[in-house]
Amino acid sequence: MGRHGGNAVRRWGAAVIASTAALAVAVPVASAQAAPAAPAARTVQAAGPSGISAKGAYLLDNSANKKLWSKGPDTRRQMASITKLTTAVVVLDTRGVNLGKKVTVKKAYLDYIRTSGGSAADLQKGDKLTVKQLLYGMLLPSGCDAAMALADTFGSGTTTAKRTASFISKMNKKAAALGMTKTRYDSFDGISTHGANYTTARDLAKLARHALGNATLRTVVKSVETEQKAPAANGRTRTYYWSNSNKLLGSYSGAIGVKTGTGTAAGKCIVFAVKRNGRTVVGVLLGDSKRYPDAKKMLDWAFRTTTKVTWRQLPAGAPQD
């Protein structure tokens, strides 16, 4: 639960200041050898990364918009909190969006966390956070309360229920517009009550490519941690501390995002991106209990390198989404 020491919120289950991360050291594989060895090297590269345990996977050269490798790319699967990436895209793609707009935290958002059991940014009733701050709260500690606040703010209707339903409709329209033909949303955060919240590895690669085109989203998802101050309900200032649940950040050299997800039906999932030497590679893993080691294998294969990694450890009690 939250530890509120005065007006600071340090919810070690969802929002904390991470300890200093040990950074990965990239060790490039030896440069190309003599000409006769080149054909063999190309053959190995074409085979794809080995030992990937994910049910669905996709690797995209984002810079060239070219598929590098995939595994079960078009099978529909649950995605858990990766859903929140589309929530963020819908908000940021809203015409004339005001990132500085203040949103008052409602009791309904807190009640939703208690009844759903979702991960939380530990928002406090009556506090006023900006849209941009809510994006941090949704995408770093994977706050379902922050996701609901955004859906309630950017949906239309006379009640919170109608506004959030309206927002989910916008999410489905956005997916269709992006060519995500095998994706469907029935929630704003990935907590699906009817199992009608699904996607494919290929569709998520399309989503990530679009999302990374937004400068604000790039800034948010590459943040290892953040400290955000907001007017509190009592008239004072509350400080929110949030740590990113994505362990690639601060561990794998060049990591710039994007979003994790974990659920009973979905298993462990991640959409990730790494930029090295001006080239960005995007990866997707769905239903993968070894998502971080597998992400490393995929990235090392894509960049033709061997990277030594010391995985960043999240603070005790922090969300492992």
PDB file of C-alpha atoms in Angstrom:
ATOM      1  CA  MET A   1       0.000   0.000   0.000  1.00  0.00           C
ATOM      2  CA  GLY A   2       1.039   3.647  -0.233  1.00  0.00           C
ATOM      3  CA  ARG A   3       3.391   5.394   2.160  1.00  0.00           C
ATOM      4  CA  HIS A   4       2.337   8.975   2.181  1.00  0.00           C
ATOM      5  CA  GLY A   5       4.832  10.724   4.500  1.00  0.00           C
ATOM      6  CA  GLY A   6       3.364  14.223   4.430  1.00  0.00           C
ATOM      7  CA  ASN A   7       2.490  15.210   0.891  1.00  0.00           C
ATOM      8  CA  ALA A   8       4.811  12.806  -0.913  1.00  0.00           C
ATOM      9  CA  VAL A   9       3.481   9.618  -2.409  1.00  0.00           C
ATOM     10  CA  ARG A  10       6.010   6.788  -2.499  1.00  0.00           C
ATOM     11  CA  ARG A  11       4.009   3.709  -3.376  1.00  0.00           C
ATOM     12  CA  TRP A  12       6.660   1.034  -3.567  1.00  0.00           C
ATOM     13  CA  GLY A  13       4.098  -1.257  -5.171  1.00  0.00           C
ATOM     14  CA  ALA A  14       3.638   1.083  -8.137  1.00  0.00           C
ATOM     15  CA  ALA A  15       5.539   4.369  -7.939  1.00  0.00           C
ATOM     16  CA  VAL A  16       9.013   4.768  -6.499  1.00  0.00           C
ATOM     17  CA  ILE A  17      12.442   6.171  -7.169  1.00  0.00           C
ATOM     18  CA  ALA A  18      14.533   3.382  -8.562  1.00  0.00           C
ATOM     19  CA  SER A  19      18.031   2.842  -7.271  1.00  0.00           C
ATOM     20  CA  THR A  20      20.919   3.598  -9.587  1.00  0.00           C
ATOM     21  CA  ALA A  21      20.800   1.099 -12.433  1.00  0.00           C
ATOM     22  CA  ALA A  22      23.822  -0.817 -13.600  1.00  0.00           C
ATOM     23  CA  LEU A  23      24.187  -0.106 -17.275  1.00  0.00           C
ATOM     24  CA  ALA A  24      24.784  -2.765 -19.871  1.00  0.00           C
ATOM     25  CA  VAL A  25      28.025  -2.747 -21.771  1.00  0.00           C
ATOM     26  CA  ALA A  26      27.698  -3.421 -25.463  1.00  0.00           C
ATOM     27  CA  VAL A  27      30.444  -5.692 -26.774  1.00  0.00           C
ATOM     28  CA  PRO A  28      30.347  -5.654 -30.557  1.00  0.00           C
ATOM     29  CA  VAL A  29      31.010  -8.895 -32.365  1.00  0.00           C
ATOM     30  CA  ALA A  30      34.186  -8.858 -34.387  1.00  0.00           C
ATOM     31  CA  SER A  31      33.865  -6.877 -37.584  1.00  0.00           C
ATOM     32  CA  ALA A  32      33.289  -8.611 -40.904  1.00  0.00           C
ATOM     33  CA  GLN A  33      36.045 -11.086 -41.711  1.00  0.00           C
ATOM     34  CA  ALA A  34      37.534 -11.975 -45.047  1.00  0.00           C
ATOM     35  CA  ALA A  35      35.249 -12.043 -48.093  1.00  0.00           C
ATOM     36  CA  PRO A  36      34.911 -15.882 -48.218  1.00  0.00           C
ATOM     37  CA  ALA A  37      33.271 -15.916 -44.761  1.00  0.00           C
ATOM     38  CA  ALA A  38      30.582 -13.359 -45.677  1.00  0.00           C
ATOM     39  CA  PRO A  39      28.077 -15.768 -47.304  1.00  0.00           C
ATOM     40  CA  ALA A  40      28.068 -18.002 -44.214  1.00  0.00           C
ATOM     41  CA  ALA A  41      27.504 -14.993 -41.946  1.00  0.00           C
ATOM     42  CA  ARG A  42      24.518 -13.904 -44.044  1.00  0.00           C
ATOM     43  CA  THR A  43      23.066 -17.413 -43.889  1.00  0.00           C
ATOM     44  CA  VAL A  44      23.252 -17.466 -40.099  1.00  0.00           C
ATOM     45  CA  GLN A  45      21.691 -14.007 -39.889  1.00  0.00           C
ATOM     46  CA  ALA A  46      18.778 -15.003 -42.098  1.00  0.00           C
ATOM     47  CA  ALA A  47      17.847 -17.908 -39.813  1.00  0.00           C
ATOM     48  CA  GLY A  48      16.708 -15.610 -37.035  1.00  0.00           C
ATOM     49  CA  PRO A  49      17.374 -15.638 -33.282  1.00  0.00           C
ATOM     50  CA  SER A  50      17.229 -19.080 -31.706  1.00  0.00           C
ATOM     51  CA  GLY A  51      15.576 -20.316 -28.531  1.00  0.00           C
ATOM     52  CA  ILE A  52      12.802 -17.686 -28.321  1.00  0.00           C
ATOM     53  CA  SER A  53      10.129 -19.145 -26.043  1.00  0.00           C
ATOM     54  CA  ALA A  54       7.370 -16.607 -26.788  1.00  0.00           C
ATOM     55  CA  LYS A  55       4.060 -17.759 -28.239  1.00  0.00           C
ATOM     56  CA  GLY A  56       4.084 -14.732 -30.521  1.00  0.00           C
ATOM     57  CA  ALA A  57       7.046 -12.580 -31.537  1.00  0.00           C
ATOM     58  CA  TYR A  58       7.986  -9.939 -34.085  1.00  0.00           C
ATOM     59  CA  LEU A  59      11.155  -8.052 -34.876  1.00  0.00           C
ATOM     60  CA  LEU A  60      11.015  -4.899 -36.977  1.00  0.00           C
ATOM     61  CA  ASP A  61      13.719  -2.666 -38.377  1.00  0.00           C
ATOM     62  CA  ASN A  62      11.825   0.495 -37.526  1.00  0.00           C
ATOM     63  CA  SER A  63      14.162   2.732 -39.460  1.00  0.00           C
ATOM     64  CA  ALA A  64      13.538   0.827 -42.706  1.00  0.00           C
ATOM     65  CA  ASN A  65      10.015  -0.390 -41.791  1.00  0.00           C
ATOM     66  CA  LYS A  66      11.139  -3.922 -42.640  1.00  0.00           C
ATOM     67  CA  LYS A  67      10.328  -7.190 -40.901  1.00  0.00           C
ATOM     68  CA  LEU A  68      13.450  -8.927 -39.676  1.00  0.00           C
ATOM     69  CA  TRP A  69      11.942 -12.044 -38.087  1.00  0.00           C
ATOM     70  CA  SER A  70       8.721 -13.324 -36.547  1.00  0.00           C
ATOM     71  CA  LYS A  71       7.137 -16.278 -34.740  1.00  0.00           C
ATOM     72  CA  GLY A  72       3.373 -16.831 -34.805  1.00  0.00           C
ATOM     73  CA  PRO A  73       2.967 -13.183 -35.814  1.00  0.00           C
ATOM     74  CA  ASP A  74      -0.726 -13.301 -36.748  1.00  0.00           C
ATOM     75  CA  THR A  75      -2.252 -15.416 -33.980  1.00  0.00           C
ATOM     76  CA  ARG A  76      -4.575 -13.390 -31.759  1.00  0.00           C
ATOM     77  CA  ARG A  77      -3.437 -13.220 -28.148  1.00  0.00           C
ATOM     78  CA  GLN A  78      -4.211 -11.260 -24.998  1.00  0.00           C
ATOM     79  CA  MET A  79      -1.853  -8.327 -24.374  1.00  0.00           C
ATOM     80  CA  ALA A  80      -2.567  -7.200 -20.767  1.00  0.00           C
ATOM     81  CA  SER A  81      -1.199  -3.712 -19.976  1.00  0.00           C
ATOM     82  CA  ILE A  82       0.349  -3.225 -23.400  1.00  0.00           C
ATOM     83  CA  THR A  83      -3.201  -2.019 -24.068  1.00  0.00           C
ATOM     84  CA  LYS A  84      -2.158   1.228 -22.374  1.00  0.00           C
ATOM     85  CA  LEU A  85       0.130   2.036 -25.289  1.00  0.00           C
ATOM     86  CA  THR A  86      -2.964   2.500 -27.459  1.00  0.00           C
ATOM     87  CA  THR A  87      -4.580   4.549 -24.688  1.00  0.00           C
ATOM     88  CA  ALA A  88      -1.577   6.871 -24.855  1.00  0.00           C
ATOM     89  CA  VAL A  89      -1.666   7.020 -28.663  1.00  0.00           C
ATOM     90  CA  VAL A  90      -5.355   7.970 -28.710  1.00  0.00           C
ATOM     91  CA  VAL A  91      -4.697  10.768 -26.226  1.00  0.00           C
ATOM     92  CA  LEU A  92      -1.635  12.092 -28.037  1.00  0.00           C
ATOM     93  CA  ASP A  93      -3.275  11.880 -31.462  1.00  0.00           C
ATOM     94  CA  THR A  94      -6.235  13.956 -30.278  1.00  0.00           C
ATOM     95  CA  ARG A  95      -6.402  17.126 -32.341  1.00  0.00           C
ATOM     96  CA  GLY A  96      -5.227  20.108 -30.290  1.00  0.00           C
ATOM     97  CA  VAL A  97      -4.415  17.973 -27.236  1.00  0.00           C
ATOM     98  CA  ASN A  98      -3.399  20.106 -24.251  1.00  0.00           C
ATOM     99  CA  LEU A  99      -0.759  18.169 -22.317  1.00  0.00           C
ATOM    100  CA  GLY A 100      -0.874  20.779 -19.553  1.00  0.00           C
ATOM    101  CA  LYS A 101      -4.593  20.362 -18.923  1.00  0.00           C
ATOM    102  CA  LYS A 102      -5.277  19.625 -15.241  1.00  0.00           C
ATOM    103  CA  VAL A 103      -7.320  16.525 -14.426  1.00  0.00           C
ATOM    104  CA  THR A 104      -8.816  16.115 -10.951  1.00  0.00           C
ATOM    105  CA  VAL A 105      -8.451  12.607  -9.533  1.00  0.00           C
ATOM    106  CA  LYS A 106     -11.890  11.147  -8.801  1.00  0.00           C
ATOM    107  CA  LYS A 107     -12.833   8.609  -6.161  1.00  0.00           C
ATOM    108  CA  ALA A 108     -14.065   6.396  -9.010  1.00  0.00           C
ATOM    109  CA  TYR A 109     -10.482   5.893 -10.207  1.00  0.00           C
ATOM    110  CA  LEU A 110      -9.369   4.715  -6.774  1.00  0.00           C
ATOM    111  CA  ASP A 111     -12.428   2.481  -6.389  1.00  0.00           C
ATOM    112  CA  TYR A 112     -11.631   0.905  -9.744  1.00  0.00           C
ATOM    113  CA  ILE A 113      -8.163  -0.087  -8.543  1.00  0.00           C
ATOM    114  CA  ARG A 114      -9.605  -1.692  -5.422  1.00  0.00           C
ATOM    115  CA  THR A 115     -12.234  -3.697  -7.302  1.00  0.00           C
ATOM    116  CA  SER A 116     -10.097  -4.682 -10.302  1.00  0.00           C
ATOM    117  CA  GLY A 117      -6.839  -5.380  -8.495  1.00  0.00           C
ATOM    118  CA  GLY A 118      -4.963  -3.512 -11.220  1.00  0.00           C
ATOM    119  CA  SER A 119      -1.532  -1.947 -10.819  1.00  0.00           C
ATOM    120  CA  ALA A 120      -1.656   1.653  -9.666  1.00  0.00           C
ATOM    121  CA  ALA A 121       0.156   4.965  -9.913  1.00  0.00           C
ATOM    122  CA  ASP A 122      -1.251   5.579  -6.420  1.00  0.00           C
ATOM    123  CA  LEU A 123      -3.174   8.680  -7.448  1.00  0.00           C
ATOM    124  CA  GLN A 124      -4.797  10.518  -4.555  1.00  0.00           C
ATOM    125  CA  LYS A 125      -8.384  11.785  -4.586  1.00  0.00           C
ATOM    126  CA  GLY A 126      -8.664  15.484  -5.316  1.00  0.00           C
ATOM    127  CA  ASP A 127      -5.121  15.913  -6.619  1.00  0.00           C
ATOM    128  CA  LYS A 128      -4.790  17.724  -9.941  1.00  0.00           C
ATOM    129  CA  LEU A 129      -2.386  16.155 -12.421  1.00  0.00           C
ATOM    130  CA  THR A 130      -1.709  17.251 -15.971  1.00  0.00           C
ATOM    131  CA  VAL A 131      -2.431  15.015 -18.949  1.00  0.00           C
ATOM    132  CA  LYS A 132       1.304  14.570 -19.451  1.00  0.00           C
ATOM    133  CA  GLN A 133       1.786  13.550 -15.816  1.00  0.00           C
ATOM    134  CA  LEU A 134      -0.985  10.990 -16.187  1.00  0.00           C
ATOM    135  CA  LEU A 135       0.824   9.571 -19.216  1.00  0.00           C
ATOM    136  CA  TYR A 136       3.878   9.043 -17.008  1.00  0.00           C
ATOM    137  CA  GLY A 137       1.712   7.465 -14.319  1.00  0.00           C
ATOM    138  CA  MET A 138       0.108   5.124 -16.838  1.00  0.00           C
ATOM    139  CA  LEU A 139       3.185   4.090 -18.820  1.00  0.00           C
ATOM    140  CA  LEU A 140       5.913   3.798 -16.151  1.00  0.00           C
ATOM    141  CA  PRO A 141       4.297   2.026 -13.146  1.00  0.00           C
ATOM    142  CA  SER A 142       1.456   0.903 -15.453  1.00  0.00           C
ATOM    143  CA  GLY A 143      -1.160   2.740 -13.424  1.00  0.00           C
ATOM    144  CA  CYS A 144      -4.692   1.611 -14.228  1.00  0.00           C
ATOM    145  CA  ASP A 145      -5.957   4.579 -12.217  1.00  0.00           C
ATOM    146  CA  ALA A 146      -4.071   6.943 -14.524  1.00  0.00           C
ATOM    147  CA  ALA A 147      -5.408   5.071 -17.563  1.00  0.00           C
ATOM    148  CA  MET A 148      -8.964   5.485 -16.303  1.00  0.00           C
ATOM    149  CA  ALA A 149      -8.398   9.191 -15.655  1.00  0.00           C
ATOM    150  CA  LEU A 150      -7.259   9.656 -19.257  1.00  0.00           C
ATOM    151  CA  ALA A 151     -10.111   7.603 -20.704  1.00  0.00           C
ATOM    152  CA  ASP A 152     -12.620   9.548 -18.609  1.00  0.00           C
ATOM    153  CA  THR A 153     -11.104  12.851 -19.732  1.00  0.00           C
ATOM    154  CA  PHE A 154     -10.847  12.099 -23.448  1.00  0.00           C
ATOM    155  CA  GLY A 155     -14.048  10.102 -23.876  1.00  0.00           C
ATOM    156  CA  SER A 156     -17.463  11.670 -24.416  1.00  0.00           C
ATOM    157  CA  GLY A 157     -20.708  11.238 -22.522  1.00  0.00           C
ATOM    158  CA  THR A 158     -22.532  12.305 -19.374  1.00  0.00           C
ATOM    159  CA  THR A 159     -21.058   9.745 -16.973  1.00  0.00           C
ATOM    160  CA  THR A 160     -17.660   8.176 -16.316  1.00  0.00           C
ATOM    161  CA  ALA A 161     -18.977   4.835 -17.588  1.00  0.00           C
ATOM    162  CA  LYS A 162     -20.162   6.376 -20.852  1.00  0.00           C
ATOM    163  CA  ARG A 163     -16.985   8.372 -21.313  1.00  0.00           C
ATOM    164  CA  THR A 164     -14.685   5.395 -20.785  1.00  0.00           C
ATOM    165  CA  ALA A 165     -16.797   3.280 -23.135  1.00  0.00           C
ATOM    166  CA  SER A 166     -16.569   6.056 -25.707  1.00  0.00           C
ATOM    167  CA  PHE A 167     -12.812   6.135 -25.294  1.00  0.00           C
ATOM    168  CA  ILE A 168     -12.515   2.386 -25.863  1.00  0.00           C
ATOM    169  CA  SER A 169     -14.439   2.893 -29.101  1.00  0.00           C
ATOM    170  CA  LYS A 170     -11.807   5.460 -30.100  1.00  0.00           C
ATOM    171  CA  MET A 171      -9.100   2.892 -29.366  1.00  0.00           C
ATOM    172  CA  ASN A 172     -10.696   0.434 -31.769  1.00  0.00           C
ATOM    173  CA  LYS A 173     -11.011   3.103 -34.450  1.00  0.00           C
ATOM    174  CA  LYS A 174      -7.338   3.980 -33.994  1.00  0.00           C
ATOM    175  CA  ALA A 175      -6.321   0.333 -34.321  1.00  0.00           C
ATOM    176  CA  ALA A 176      -8.298   0.074 -37.554  1.00  0.00           C
ATOM    177  CA  ALA A 177      -6.718   3.257 -38.890  1.00  0.00           C
ATOM    178  CA  LEU A 178      -3.256   1.850 -38.200  1.00  0.00           C
ATOM    179  CA  GLY A 179      -4.031  -1.361 -40.081  1.00  0.00           C
ATOM    180  CA  MET A 180      -4.153  -3.457 -36.916  1.00  0.00           C
ATOM    181  CA  THR A 181      -6.715  -5.784 -38.482  1.00  0.00           C
ATOM    182  CA  LYS A 182      -6.560  -8.505 -35.828  1.00  0.00           C
ATOM    183  CA  THR A 183      -6.711  -6.249 -32.772  1.00  0.00           C
ATOM    184  CA  ARG A 184      -9.709  -5.557 -30.541  1.00  0.00           C
ATOM    185  CA  TYR A 185     -10.041  -3.605 -27.297  1.00  0.00           C
ATOM    186  CA  ASP A 186     -12.673  -3.997 -24.611  1.00  0.00           C
ATOM    187  CA  SER A 187     -10.774  -2.032 -21.954  1.00  0.00           C
ATOM    188  CA  PHE A 188      -8.598   1.062 -21.581  1.00  0.00           C
ATOM    189  CA  ASP A 189      -5.950  -0.728 -19.499  1.00  0.00           C
ATOM    190  CA  GLY A 190      -5.902  -4.407 -20.478  1.00  0.00           C
ATOM    191  CA  ILE A 191      -8.069  -5.704 -17.653  1.00  0.00           C
ATOM    192  CA  SER A 192     -10.499  -7.587 -19.858  1.00  0.00           C
ATOM    193  CA  THR A 193     -13.723  -8.846 -18.317  1.00  0.00           C
ATOM    194  CA  HIS A 194     -14.885 -10.792 -21.373  1.00  0.00           C
ATOM    195  CA  GLY A 195     -11.610 -11.786 -23.010  1.00  0.00           C
ATOM    196  CA  ALA A 196     -12.305  -9.544 -26.009  1.00  0.00           C
ATOM    197  CA  ASN A 197      -9.060  -7.604 -25.649  1.00  0.00           C
ATOM    198  CA  TYR A 198      -6.571  -9.126 -28.057  1.00  0.00           C
ATOM    199  CA  THR A 199      -3.939  -8.384 -30.677  1.00  0.00           C
ATOM    200  CA  THR A 200      -1.110 -10.000 -32.631  1.00  0.00           C
ATOM    201  CA  ALA A 201       2.644  -9.543 -32.566  1.00  0.00           C
ATOM    202  CA  ARG A 202       2.541  -8.029 -36.058  1.00  0.00           C
ATOM    203  CA  ASP A 203      -0.175  -5.549 -35.089  1.00  0.00           C
ATOM    204  CA  LEU A 204       1.766  -4.414 -32.026  1.00  0.00           C
ATOM    205  CA  ALA A 205       4.827  -3.748 -34.174  1.00  0.00           C
ATOM    206  CA  LYS A 206       2.659  -1.446 -36.303  1.00  0.00           C
ATOM    207  CA  LEU A 207       1.402   0.266 -33.150  1.00  0.00           C
ATOM    208  CA  ALA A 208       4.903   0.734 -31.743  1.00  0.00           C
ATOM    209  CA  ARG A 209       6.160   2.207 -35.004  1.00  0.00           C
ATOM    210  CA  HIS A 210       3.360   4.774 -34.954  1.00  0.00           C
ATOM    211  CA  ALA A 211       3.756   5.500 -31.237  1.00  0.00           C
ATOM    212  CA  LEU A 212       7.492   6.161 -31.523  1.00  0.00           C
ATOM    213  CA  GLY A 213       6.734   8.840 -34.075  1.00  0.00           C
ATOM    214  CA  ASN A 214       5.385  11.025 -31.255  1.00  0.00           C
ATOM    215  CA  ALA A 215       8.065  13.025 -29.429  1.00  0.00           C
ATOM    216  CA  THR A 216       6.141  13.219 -26.152  1.00  0.00           C
ATOM    217  CA  LEU A 217       5.574   9.487 -26.040  1.00  0.00           C
ATOM    218  CA  ARG A 218       9.236   8.805 -26.831  1.00  0.00           C
ATOM    219  CA  THR A 219      10.245  11.014 -23.904  1.00  0.00           C
ATOM    220  CA  VAL A 220       7.876   9.278 -21.493  1.00  0.00           C
ATOM    221  CA  VAL A 221       8.552   5.637 -22.383  1.00  0.00           C
ATOM    222  CA  LYS A 222      12.345   5.963 -22.304  1.00  0.00           C
ATOM    223  CA  SER A 223      12.274   7.365 -18.742  1.00  0.00           C
ATOM    224  CA  VAL A 224      13.679   4.975 -16.154  1.00  0.00           C
ATOM    225  CA  GLU A 225      12.087   7.013 -13.391  1.00  0.00           C
ATOM    226  CA  THR A 226      10.354  10.313 -12.843  1.00  0.00           C
ATOM    227  CA  GLU A 227       9.388  12.732 -10.075  1.00  0.00           C
ATOM    228  CA  GLN A 228       6.187  14.693 -10.669  1.00  0.00           C
ATOM    229  CA  LYS A 229       4.745  17.439  -8.458  1.00  0.00           C
ATOM    230  CA  ALA A 230       1.021  18.160  -8.452  1.00  0.00           C
ATOM    231  CA  PRO A 231      -1.394  20.344  -6.463  1.00  0.00           C
ATOM    232  CA  ALA A 232      -2.812  18.205  -3.675  1.00  0.00           C
ATOM    233  CA  ALA A 233      -6.404  18.164  -2.494  1.00  0.00           C
ATOM    234  CA  ASN A 234      -5.369  19.948   0.736  1.00  0.00           C
ATOM    235  CA  GLY A 235      -3.946  22.903  -1.204  1.00  0.00           C
ATOM    236  CA  ARG A 236      -0.335  21.881  -0.759  1.00  0.00           C
ATOM    237  CA  THR A 237       1.939  20.091  -3.265  1.00  0.00           C
ATOM    238  CA  ARG A 238       2.246  16.337  -3.562  1.00  0.00           C
ATOM    239  CA  THR A 239       5.236  14.635  -5.174  1.00  0.00           C
ATOM    240  CA  TYR A 240       4.709  11.427  -7.097  1.00  0.00           C
ATOM    241  CA  TYR A 241       7.650   9.081  -7.660  1.00  0.00           C
ATOM    242  CA  TRP A 242       7.301   6.531 -10.445  1.00  0.00           C
ATOM    243  CA  SER A 243       9.720   3.878 -11.691  1.00  0.00           C
ATOM    244  CA  ASN A 244       9.487   2.222 -15.111  1.00  0.00           C
ATOM    245  CA  SER A 245       8.590  -1.485 -14.982  1.00  0.00           C
ATOM    246  CA  ASN A 246      10.515  -2.118 -18.229  1.00  0.00           C
ATOM    247  CA  LYS A 247      13.837  -3.670 -17.150  1.00  0.00           C
ATOM    248  CA  LEU A 248      15.428  -3.232 -20.567  1.00  0.00           C
ATOM    249  CA  LEU A 249      15.720   0.467 -19.725  1.00  0.00           C
ATOM    250  CA  GLY A 250      18.937   1.087 -17.872  1.00  0.00           C
ATOM    251  CA  SER A 251      20.101  -2.451 -18.654  1.00  0.00           C
ATOM    252  CA  TYR A 252      20.376  -2.928 -22.412  1.00  0.00           C
ATOM    253  CA  SER A 253      22.433  -0.266 -24.152  1.00  0.00           C
ATOM    254  CA  GLY A 254      20.290   1.948 -26.365  1.00  0.00           C
ATOM    255  CA  ALA A 255      16.898   0.874 -24.961  1.00  0.00           C
ATOM    256  CA  ILE A 256      14.224   3.557 -25.477  1.00  0.00           C
ATOM    257  CA  GLY A 257      10.992   1.830 -24.366  1.00  0.00           C
ATOM    258  CA  VAL A 258       8.238   0.825 -24.823  1.00  0.00           C
ATOM    259  CA  LYS A 259       5.680  -1.024 -22.620  1.00  0.00           C
ATOM    260  CA  THR A 260       5.348  -4.178 -20.538  1.00  0.00           C
ATOM    261  CA  GLY A 261       2.258  -6.220 -19.762  1.00  0.00           C
ATOM    262  CA  THR A 262       1.451  -9.159 -17.505  1.00  0.00           C
ATOM    263  CA  GLY A 263      -1.823 -11.041 -17.065  1.00  0.00           C
ATOM    264  CA  THR A 264      -3.221 -14.454 -16.239  1.00  0.00           C
ATOM    265  CA  ALA A 265      -4.394 -15.070 -19.800  1.00  0.00           C
ATOM    266  CA  ALA A 266      -1.713 -13.003 -21.521  1.00  0.00           C
ATOM    267  CA  GLY A 267       1.301 -14.203 -19.574  1.00  0.00           C
ATOM    268  CA  LYS A 268       4.411 -12.006 -19.707  1.00  0.00           C
ATOM    269  CA  CYS A 269       4.480  -9.583 -22.643  1.00  0.00           C
ATOM    270  CA  ILE A 270       6.591  -6.686 -23.837  1.00  0.00           C
ATOM    271  CA  VAL A 271       6.912  -4.254 -26.709  1.00  0.00           C
ATOM    272  CA  PHE A 272      10.470  -2.933 -26.780  1.00  0.00           C
ATOM    273  CA  ALA A 273      12.676  -0.640 -28.823  1.00  0.00           C
ATOM    274  CA  VAL A 274      16.402   0.008 -29.006  1.00  0.00           C
ATOM    275  CA  LYS A 275      18.283   2.687 -30.936  1.00  0.00           C
ATOM    276  CA  ARG A 276      21.928   2.258 -31.834  1.00  0.00           C
ATOM    277  CA  ASN A 277      24.013   4.176 -34.357  1.00  0.00           C
ATOM    278  CA  GLY A 278      20.945   5.882 -35.794  1.00  0.00           C
ATOM    279  CA  ARG A 279      19.056   2.619 -36.338  1.00  0.00           C
ATOM    280  CA  THR A 280      15.954   1.723 -34.314  1.00  0.00           C
ATOM    281  CA  VAL A 281      14.757  -1.863 -33.869  1.00  0.00           C
ATOM    282  CA  VAL A 282      11.323  -2.683 -32.414  1.00  0.00           C
ATOM    283  CA  GLY A 283      10.424  -6.033 -30.898  1.00  0.00           C
ATOM    284  CA  VAL A 284       7.283  -7.719 -29.602  1.00  0.00           C
ATOM    285  CA  LEU A 285       6.982 -10.723 -27.298  1.00  0.00           C
ATOM    286  CA  LEU A 286       3.605 -12.181 -26.281  1.00  0.00           C
ATOM    287  CA  GLY A 287       3.190 -14.993 -23.777  1.00  0.00           C
ATOM    288  CA  ASP A 288       6.866 -15.241 -22.870  1.00  0.00           C
ATOM    289  CA  SER A 289       8.032 -16.149 -19.369  1.00  0.00           C
ATOM    290  CA  LYS A 290      11.583 -15.288 -20.474  1.00  0.00           C
ATOM    291  CA  ARG A 291      10.722 -11.982 -22.098  1.00  0.00           C
ATOM    292  CA  TYR A 292      13.853 -10.074 -21.050  1.00  0.00           C
ATOM    293  CA  PRO A 293      16.463 -12.705 -21.996  1.00  0.00           C
ATOM    294  CA  ASP A 294      14.522 -13.327 -25.208  1.00  0.00           C
ATOM    295  CA  ALA A 295      14.384  -9.612 -25.998  1.00  0.00           C
ATOM    296  CA  LYS A 296      18.161  -9.500 -25.561  1.00  0.00           C
ATOM    297  CA  LYS A 297      18.608 -12.454 -27.942  1.00  0.00           C
ATOM    298  CA  MET A 298      16.425 -10.798 -30.570  1.00  0.00           C
ATOM    299  CA  LEU A 299      18.171  -7.456 -30.269  1.00  0.00           C
ATOM    300  CA  ASP A 300      21.681  -8.920 -30.321  1.00  0.00           C
ATOM    301  CA  TRP A 301      20.716 -10.861 -33.446  1.00  0.00           C
ATOM    302  CA  ALA A 302      19.261  -7.759 -35.102  1.00  0.00           C
ATOM    303  CA  PHE A 303      22.296  -5.625 -34.335  1.00  0.00           C
ATOM    304  CA  ARG A 304      24.783  -8.480 -34.947  1.00  0.00           C
ATOM    305  CA  THR A 305      26.389  -7.963 -31.584  1.00  0.00           C
ATOM    306  CA  THR A 306      26.801  -9.577 -28.185  1.00  0.00           C
ATOM    307  CA  THR A 307      25.662  -7.421 -25.291  1.00  0.00           C
ATOM    308  CA  LYS A 308      26.668  -8.032 -21.702  1.00  0.00           C
ATOM    309  CA  VAL A 309      23.714  -7.174 -19.479  1.00  0.00           C
ATOM    310  CA  THR A 310      23.281  -6.624 -15.759  1.00  0.00           C
ATOM    311  CA  TRP A 311      19.527  -6.381 -15.365  1.00  0.00           C
ATOM    312  CA  ARG A 312      18.219  -3.350 -13.528  1.00  0.00           C
ATOM    313  CA  GLN A 313      16.480  -4.403 -10.327  1.00  0.00           C
ATOM    314  CA  LEU A 314      13.220  -2.727  -9.423  1.00  0.00           C
ATOM    315  CA  PRO A 315      12.762  -1.553  -5.824  1.00  0.00           C
ATOM    316  CA  ALA A 316      11.198  -4.052  -3.424  1.00  0.00           C
ATOM    317  CA  GLY A 317       7.436  -4.041  -3.866  1.00  0.00           C
ATOM    318  CA  ALA A 318       7.545  -2.192  -7.197  1.00  0.00           C
ATOM    319  CA  PRO A 319       5.197  -3.459  -9.923  1.00  0.00           C
ATOM    320  CA  GLN A 320       6.665  -6.227 -12.061  1.00  0.00           C
ATOM    321  CA  ASP A 321       4.156  -5.648 -14.860  1.00  0.00           C
TER     322      ASP A 321
END
